[in-house]
Short mmCIF file of N, CA and C in Angstrom, two decimals:
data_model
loop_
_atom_site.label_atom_id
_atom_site.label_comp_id
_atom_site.label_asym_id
_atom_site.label_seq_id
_atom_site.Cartn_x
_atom_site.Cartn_y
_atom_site.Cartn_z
N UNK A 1 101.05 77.91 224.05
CA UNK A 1 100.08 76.87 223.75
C UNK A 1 100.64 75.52 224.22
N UNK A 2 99.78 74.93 224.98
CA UNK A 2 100.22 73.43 225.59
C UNK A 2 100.09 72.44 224.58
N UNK A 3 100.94 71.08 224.70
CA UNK A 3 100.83 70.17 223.81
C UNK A 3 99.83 69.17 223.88
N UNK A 4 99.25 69.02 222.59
CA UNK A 4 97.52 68.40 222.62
C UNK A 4 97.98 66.97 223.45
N UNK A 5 96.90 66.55 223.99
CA UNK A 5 96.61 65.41 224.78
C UNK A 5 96.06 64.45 223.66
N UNK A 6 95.91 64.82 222.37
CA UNK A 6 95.15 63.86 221.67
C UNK A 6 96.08 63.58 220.23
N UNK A 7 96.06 62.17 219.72
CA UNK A 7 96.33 62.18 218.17
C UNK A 7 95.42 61.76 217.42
N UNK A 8 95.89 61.98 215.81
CA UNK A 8 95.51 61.63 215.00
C UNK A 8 95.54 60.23 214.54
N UNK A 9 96.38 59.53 215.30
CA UNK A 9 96.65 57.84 215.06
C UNK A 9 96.09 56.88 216.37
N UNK A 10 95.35 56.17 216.59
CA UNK A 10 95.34 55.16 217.28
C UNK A 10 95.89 54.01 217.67
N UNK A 11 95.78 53.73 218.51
CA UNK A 11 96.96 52.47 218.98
C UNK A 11 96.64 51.12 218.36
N UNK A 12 95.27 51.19 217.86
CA UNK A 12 94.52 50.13 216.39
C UNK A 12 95.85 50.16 215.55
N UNK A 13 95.83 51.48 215.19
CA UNK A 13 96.51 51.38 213.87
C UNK A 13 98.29 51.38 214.26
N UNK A 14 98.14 51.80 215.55
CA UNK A 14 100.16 51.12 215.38
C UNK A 14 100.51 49.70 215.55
N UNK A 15 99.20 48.82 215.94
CA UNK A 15 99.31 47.61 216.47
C UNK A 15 99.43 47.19 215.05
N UNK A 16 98.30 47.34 213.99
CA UNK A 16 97.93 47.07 212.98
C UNK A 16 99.53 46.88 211.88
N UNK A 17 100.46 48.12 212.09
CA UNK A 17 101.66 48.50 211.32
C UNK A 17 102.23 47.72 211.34
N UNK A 18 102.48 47.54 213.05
CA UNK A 18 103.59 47.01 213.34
C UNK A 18 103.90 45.38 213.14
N UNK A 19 102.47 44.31 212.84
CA UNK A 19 102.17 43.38 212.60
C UNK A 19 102.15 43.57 211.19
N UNK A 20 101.99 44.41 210.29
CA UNK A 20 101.92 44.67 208.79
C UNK A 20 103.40 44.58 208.04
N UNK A 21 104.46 44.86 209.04
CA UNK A 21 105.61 44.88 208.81
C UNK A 21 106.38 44.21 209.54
N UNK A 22 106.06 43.17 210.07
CA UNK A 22 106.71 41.97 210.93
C UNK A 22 105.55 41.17 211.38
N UNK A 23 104.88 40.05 210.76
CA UNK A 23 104.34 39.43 211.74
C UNK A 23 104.19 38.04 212.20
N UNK A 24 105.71 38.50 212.22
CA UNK A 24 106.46 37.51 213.21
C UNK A 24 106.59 38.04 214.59
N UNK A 25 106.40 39.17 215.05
CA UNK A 25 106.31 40.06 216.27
C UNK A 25 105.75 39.41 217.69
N UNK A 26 106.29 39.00 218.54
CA UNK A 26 104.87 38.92 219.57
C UNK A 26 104.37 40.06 220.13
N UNK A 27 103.17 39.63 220.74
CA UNK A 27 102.72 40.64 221.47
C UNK A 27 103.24 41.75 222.18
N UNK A 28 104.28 41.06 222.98
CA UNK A 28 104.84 41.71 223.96
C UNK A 28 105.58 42.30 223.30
N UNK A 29 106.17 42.25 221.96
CA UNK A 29 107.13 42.61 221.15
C UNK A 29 106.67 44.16 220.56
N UNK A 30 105.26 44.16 220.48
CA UNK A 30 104.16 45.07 219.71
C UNK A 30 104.32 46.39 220.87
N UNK A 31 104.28 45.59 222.25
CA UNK A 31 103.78 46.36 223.45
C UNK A 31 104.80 47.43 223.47
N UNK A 32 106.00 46.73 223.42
CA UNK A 32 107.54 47.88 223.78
C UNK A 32 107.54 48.54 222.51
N UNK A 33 106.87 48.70 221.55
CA UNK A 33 107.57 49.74 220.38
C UNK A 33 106.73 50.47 220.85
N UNK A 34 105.18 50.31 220.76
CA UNK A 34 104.02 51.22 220.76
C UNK A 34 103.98 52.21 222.00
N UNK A 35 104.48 51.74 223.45
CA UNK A 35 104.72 52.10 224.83
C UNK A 35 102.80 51.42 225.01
N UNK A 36 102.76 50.49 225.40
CA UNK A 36 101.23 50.44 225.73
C UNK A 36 101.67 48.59 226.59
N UNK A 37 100.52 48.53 226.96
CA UNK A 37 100.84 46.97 228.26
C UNK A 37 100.70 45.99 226.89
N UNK A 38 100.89 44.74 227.20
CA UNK A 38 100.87 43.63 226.44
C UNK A 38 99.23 43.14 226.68
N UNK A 39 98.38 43.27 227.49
CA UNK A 39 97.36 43.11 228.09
C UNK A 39 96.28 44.33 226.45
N UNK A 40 97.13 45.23 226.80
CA UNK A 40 96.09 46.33 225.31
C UNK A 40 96.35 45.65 224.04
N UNK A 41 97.28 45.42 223.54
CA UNK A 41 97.58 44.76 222.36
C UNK A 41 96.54 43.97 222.16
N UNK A 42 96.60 42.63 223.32
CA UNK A 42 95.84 41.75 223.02
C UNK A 42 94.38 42.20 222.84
N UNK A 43 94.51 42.86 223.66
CA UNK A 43 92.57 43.31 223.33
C UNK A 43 92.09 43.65 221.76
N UNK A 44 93.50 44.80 221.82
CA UNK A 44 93.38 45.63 220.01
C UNK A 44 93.42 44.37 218.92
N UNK A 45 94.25 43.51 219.61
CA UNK A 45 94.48 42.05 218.39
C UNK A 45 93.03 41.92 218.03
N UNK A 46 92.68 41.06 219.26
CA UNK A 46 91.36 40.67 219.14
C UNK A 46 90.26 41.85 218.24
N UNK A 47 90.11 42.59 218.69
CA UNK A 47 89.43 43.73 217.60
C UNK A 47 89.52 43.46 216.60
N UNK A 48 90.52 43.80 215.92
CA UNK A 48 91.20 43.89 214.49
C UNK A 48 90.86 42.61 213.90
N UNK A 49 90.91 41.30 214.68
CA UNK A 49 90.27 39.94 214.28
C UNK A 49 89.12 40.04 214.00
N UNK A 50 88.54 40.13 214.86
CA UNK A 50 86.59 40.42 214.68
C UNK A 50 86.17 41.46 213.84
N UNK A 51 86.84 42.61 213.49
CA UNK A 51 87.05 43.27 211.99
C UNK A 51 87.07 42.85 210.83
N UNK A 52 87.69 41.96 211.09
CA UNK A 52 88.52 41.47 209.78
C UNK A 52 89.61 42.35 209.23
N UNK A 53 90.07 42.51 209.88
CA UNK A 53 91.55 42.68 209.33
C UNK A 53 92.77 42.42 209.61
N UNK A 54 92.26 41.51 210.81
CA UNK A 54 94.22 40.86 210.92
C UNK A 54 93.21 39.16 211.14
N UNK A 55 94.45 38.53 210.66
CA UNK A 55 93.85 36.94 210.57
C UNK A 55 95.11 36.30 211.64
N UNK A 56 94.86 35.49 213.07
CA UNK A 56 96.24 34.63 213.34
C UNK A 56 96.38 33.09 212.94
N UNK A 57 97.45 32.76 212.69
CA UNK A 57 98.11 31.30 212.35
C UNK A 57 98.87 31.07 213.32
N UNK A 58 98.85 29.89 213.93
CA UNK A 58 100.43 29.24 214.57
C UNK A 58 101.14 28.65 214.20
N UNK A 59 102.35 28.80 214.73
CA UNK A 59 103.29 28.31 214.08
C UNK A 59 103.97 27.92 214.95
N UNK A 60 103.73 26.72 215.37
CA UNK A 60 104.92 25.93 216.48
C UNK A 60 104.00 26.64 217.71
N UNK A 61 105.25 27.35 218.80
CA UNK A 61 104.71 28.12 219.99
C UNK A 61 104.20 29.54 219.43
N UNK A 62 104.25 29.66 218.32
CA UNK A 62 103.60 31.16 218.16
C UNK A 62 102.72 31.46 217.54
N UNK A 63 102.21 32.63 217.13
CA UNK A 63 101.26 33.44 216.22
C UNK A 63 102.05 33.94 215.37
N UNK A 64 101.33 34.14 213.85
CA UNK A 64 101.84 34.67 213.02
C UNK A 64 100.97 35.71 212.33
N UNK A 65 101.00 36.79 212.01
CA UNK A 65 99.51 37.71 211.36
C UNK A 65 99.81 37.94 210.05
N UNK A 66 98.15 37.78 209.56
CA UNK A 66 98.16 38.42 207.83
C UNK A 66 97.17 39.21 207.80
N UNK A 67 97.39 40.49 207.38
CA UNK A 67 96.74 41.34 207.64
C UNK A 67 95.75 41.87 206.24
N UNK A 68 94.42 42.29 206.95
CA UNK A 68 93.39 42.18 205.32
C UNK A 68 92.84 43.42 205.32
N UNK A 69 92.17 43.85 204.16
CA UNK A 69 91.30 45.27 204.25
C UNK A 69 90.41 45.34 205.02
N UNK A 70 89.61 44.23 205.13
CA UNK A 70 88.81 44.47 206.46
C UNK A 70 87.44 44.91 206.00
N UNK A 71 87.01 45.38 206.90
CA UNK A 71 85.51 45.88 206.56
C UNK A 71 85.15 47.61 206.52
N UNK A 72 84.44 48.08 205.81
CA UNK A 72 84.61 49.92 206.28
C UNK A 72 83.37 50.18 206.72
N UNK A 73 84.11 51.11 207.69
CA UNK A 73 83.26 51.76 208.45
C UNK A 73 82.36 52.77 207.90
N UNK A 74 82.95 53.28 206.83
CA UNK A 74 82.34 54.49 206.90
C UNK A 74 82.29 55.10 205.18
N UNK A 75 82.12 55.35 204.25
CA UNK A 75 82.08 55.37 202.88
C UNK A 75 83.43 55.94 202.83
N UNK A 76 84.29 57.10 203.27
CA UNK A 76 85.15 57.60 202.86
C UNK A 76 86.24 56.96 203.21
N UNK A 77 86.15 55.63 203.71
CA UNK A 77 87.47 54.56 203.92
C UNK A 77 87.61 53.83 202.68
N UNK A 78 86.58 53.91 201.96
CA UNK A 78 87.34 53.22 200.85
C UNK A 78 87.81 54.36 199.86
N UNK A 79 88.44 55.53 200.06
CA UNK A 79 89.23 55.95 199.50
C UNK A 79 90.92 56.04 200.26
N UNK A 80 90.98 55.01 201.04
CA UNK A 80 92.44 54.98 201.86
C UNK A 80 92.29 53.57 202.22
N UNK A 81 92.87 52.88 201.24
CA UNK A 81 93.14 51.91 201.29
C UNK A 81 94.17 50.92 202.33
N UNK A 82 93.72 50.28 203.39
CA UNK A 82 94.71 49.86 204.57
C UNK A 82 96.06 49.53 204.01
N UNK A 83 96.79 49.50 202.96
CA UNK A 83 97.81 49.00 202.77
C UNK A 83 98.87 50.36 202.27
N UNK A 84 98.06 51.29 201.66
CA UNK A 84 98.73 52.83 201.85
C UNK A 84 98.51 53.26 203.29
N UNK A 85 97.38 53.26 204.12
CA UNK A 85 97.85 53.80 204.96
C UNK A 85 98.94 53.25 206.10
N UNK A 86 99.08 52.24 205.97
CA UNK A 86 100.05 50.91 206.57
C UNK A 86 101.71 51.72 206.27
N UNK A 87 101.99 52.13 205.11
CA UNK A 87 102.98 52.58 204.24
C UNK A 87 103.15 51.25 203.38
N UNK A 88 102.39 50.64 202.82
CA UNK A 88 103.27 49.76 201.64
C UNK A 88 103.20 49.76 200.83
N UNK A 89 104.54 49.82 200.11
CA UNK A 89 104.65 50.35 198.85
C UNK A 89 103.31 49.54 197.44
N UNK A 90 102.95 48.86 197.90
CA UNK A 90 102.02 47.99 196.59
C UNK A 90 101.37 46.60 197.31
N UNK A 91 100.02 46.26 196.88
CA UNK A 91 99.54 45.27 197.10
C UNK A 91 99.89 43.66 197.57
N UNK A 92 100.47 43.12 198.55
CA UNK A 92 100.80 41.66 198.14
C UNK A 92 100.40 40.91 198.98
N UNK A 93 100.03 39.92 198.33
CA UNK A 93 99.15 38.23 198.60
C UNK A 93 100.11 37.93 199.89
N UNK A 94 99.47 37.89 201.39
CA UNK A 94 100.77 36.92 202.04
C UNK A 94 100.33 35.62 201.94
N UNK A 95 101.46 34.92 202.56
CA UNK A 95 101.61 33.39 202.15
C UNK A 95 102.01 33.03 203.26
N UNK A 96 101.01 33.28 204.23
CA UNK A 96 100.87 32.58 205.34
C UNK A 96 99.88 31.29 205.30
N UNK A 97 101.09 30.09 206.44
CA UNK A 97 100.22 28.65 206.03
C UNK A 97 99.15 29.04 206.89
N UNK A 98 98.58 27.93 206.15
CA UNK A 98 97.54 27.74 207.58
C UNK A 98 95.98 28.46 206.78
N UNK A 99 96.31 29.07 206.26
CA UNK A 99 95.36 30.46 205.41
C UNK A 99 95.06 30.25 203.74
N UNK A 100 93.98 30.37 203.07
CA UNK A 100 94.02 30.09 201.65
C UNK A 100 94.37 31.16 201.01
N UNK A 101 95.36 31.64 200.19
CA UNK A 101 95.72 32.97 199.44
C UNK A 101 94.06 33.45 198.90
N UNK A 102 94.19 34.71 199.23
CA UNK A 102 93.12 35.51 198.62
C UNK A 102 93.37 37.09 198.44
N UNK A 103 93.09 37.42 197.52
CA UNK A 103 93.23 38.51 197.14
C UNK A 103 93.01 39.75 198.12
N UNK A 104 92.69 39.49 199.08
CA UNK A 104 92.12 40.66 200.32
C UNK A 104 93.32 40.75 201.20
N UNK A 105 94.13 40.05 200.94
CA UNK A 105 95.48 39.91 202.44
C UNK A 105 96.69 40.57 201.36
N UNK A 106 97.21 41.42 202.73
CA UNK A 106 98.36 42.10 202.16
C UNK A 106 98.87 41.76 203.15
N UNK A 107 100.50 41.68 202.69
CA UNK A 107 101.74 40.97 203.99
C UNK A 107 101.83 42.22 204.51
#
């Protein structure tokens, strides 16, 4: 049996992680873990913005991300909550400037 051509994870959701757990990251930073161009990231960024679920701030020369639940697609997403499937251990407020704390953003 040959090895599937397909996964179960999308490159949404490694972009999504990997900014969930550093996002202090740049782009290009996102590009070399995931193996994907810096050119896809940005696109997936942008997505995930217009979602609502990643928010950017600058900071000096950079971007910084806070990442939110977002909107669901589909009824059975709100039983997988973006911050378990992210891996984090529990809910938390980030405290990124620029942004008003709200209960929907997890660091």
């Amino acid at each position: 049996m040959s090895e599937p051509t397909w996964g179960f994870v999308t490159n949404h959701f490694y972009v999504l992680r990997c900014l969930a757990r550093d996002s202090s990251l740049t782009l290009r930073e996102v590009a070399e873990r995931i193996g994907i161009t810096e050119r896809a990231v940005q696109r997936i960024v942008a997505e995930l913005e217009e979602g609502g679920y990643l928010m950017r701030v600058r900071e000096g020369r950079r971007n910084r991300y806070a990442v939110r639940e977002g909107q669901l697609r589909h009824a059975l997403d709100a039983e997988l909550p973006i911050r378990e499937l992210l891996g984090l251990d529990e809910p938390r407020v980030a405290a990124v400037a620029g942004f008003a704390r709200a209960h929907s953003f997890i660091d």
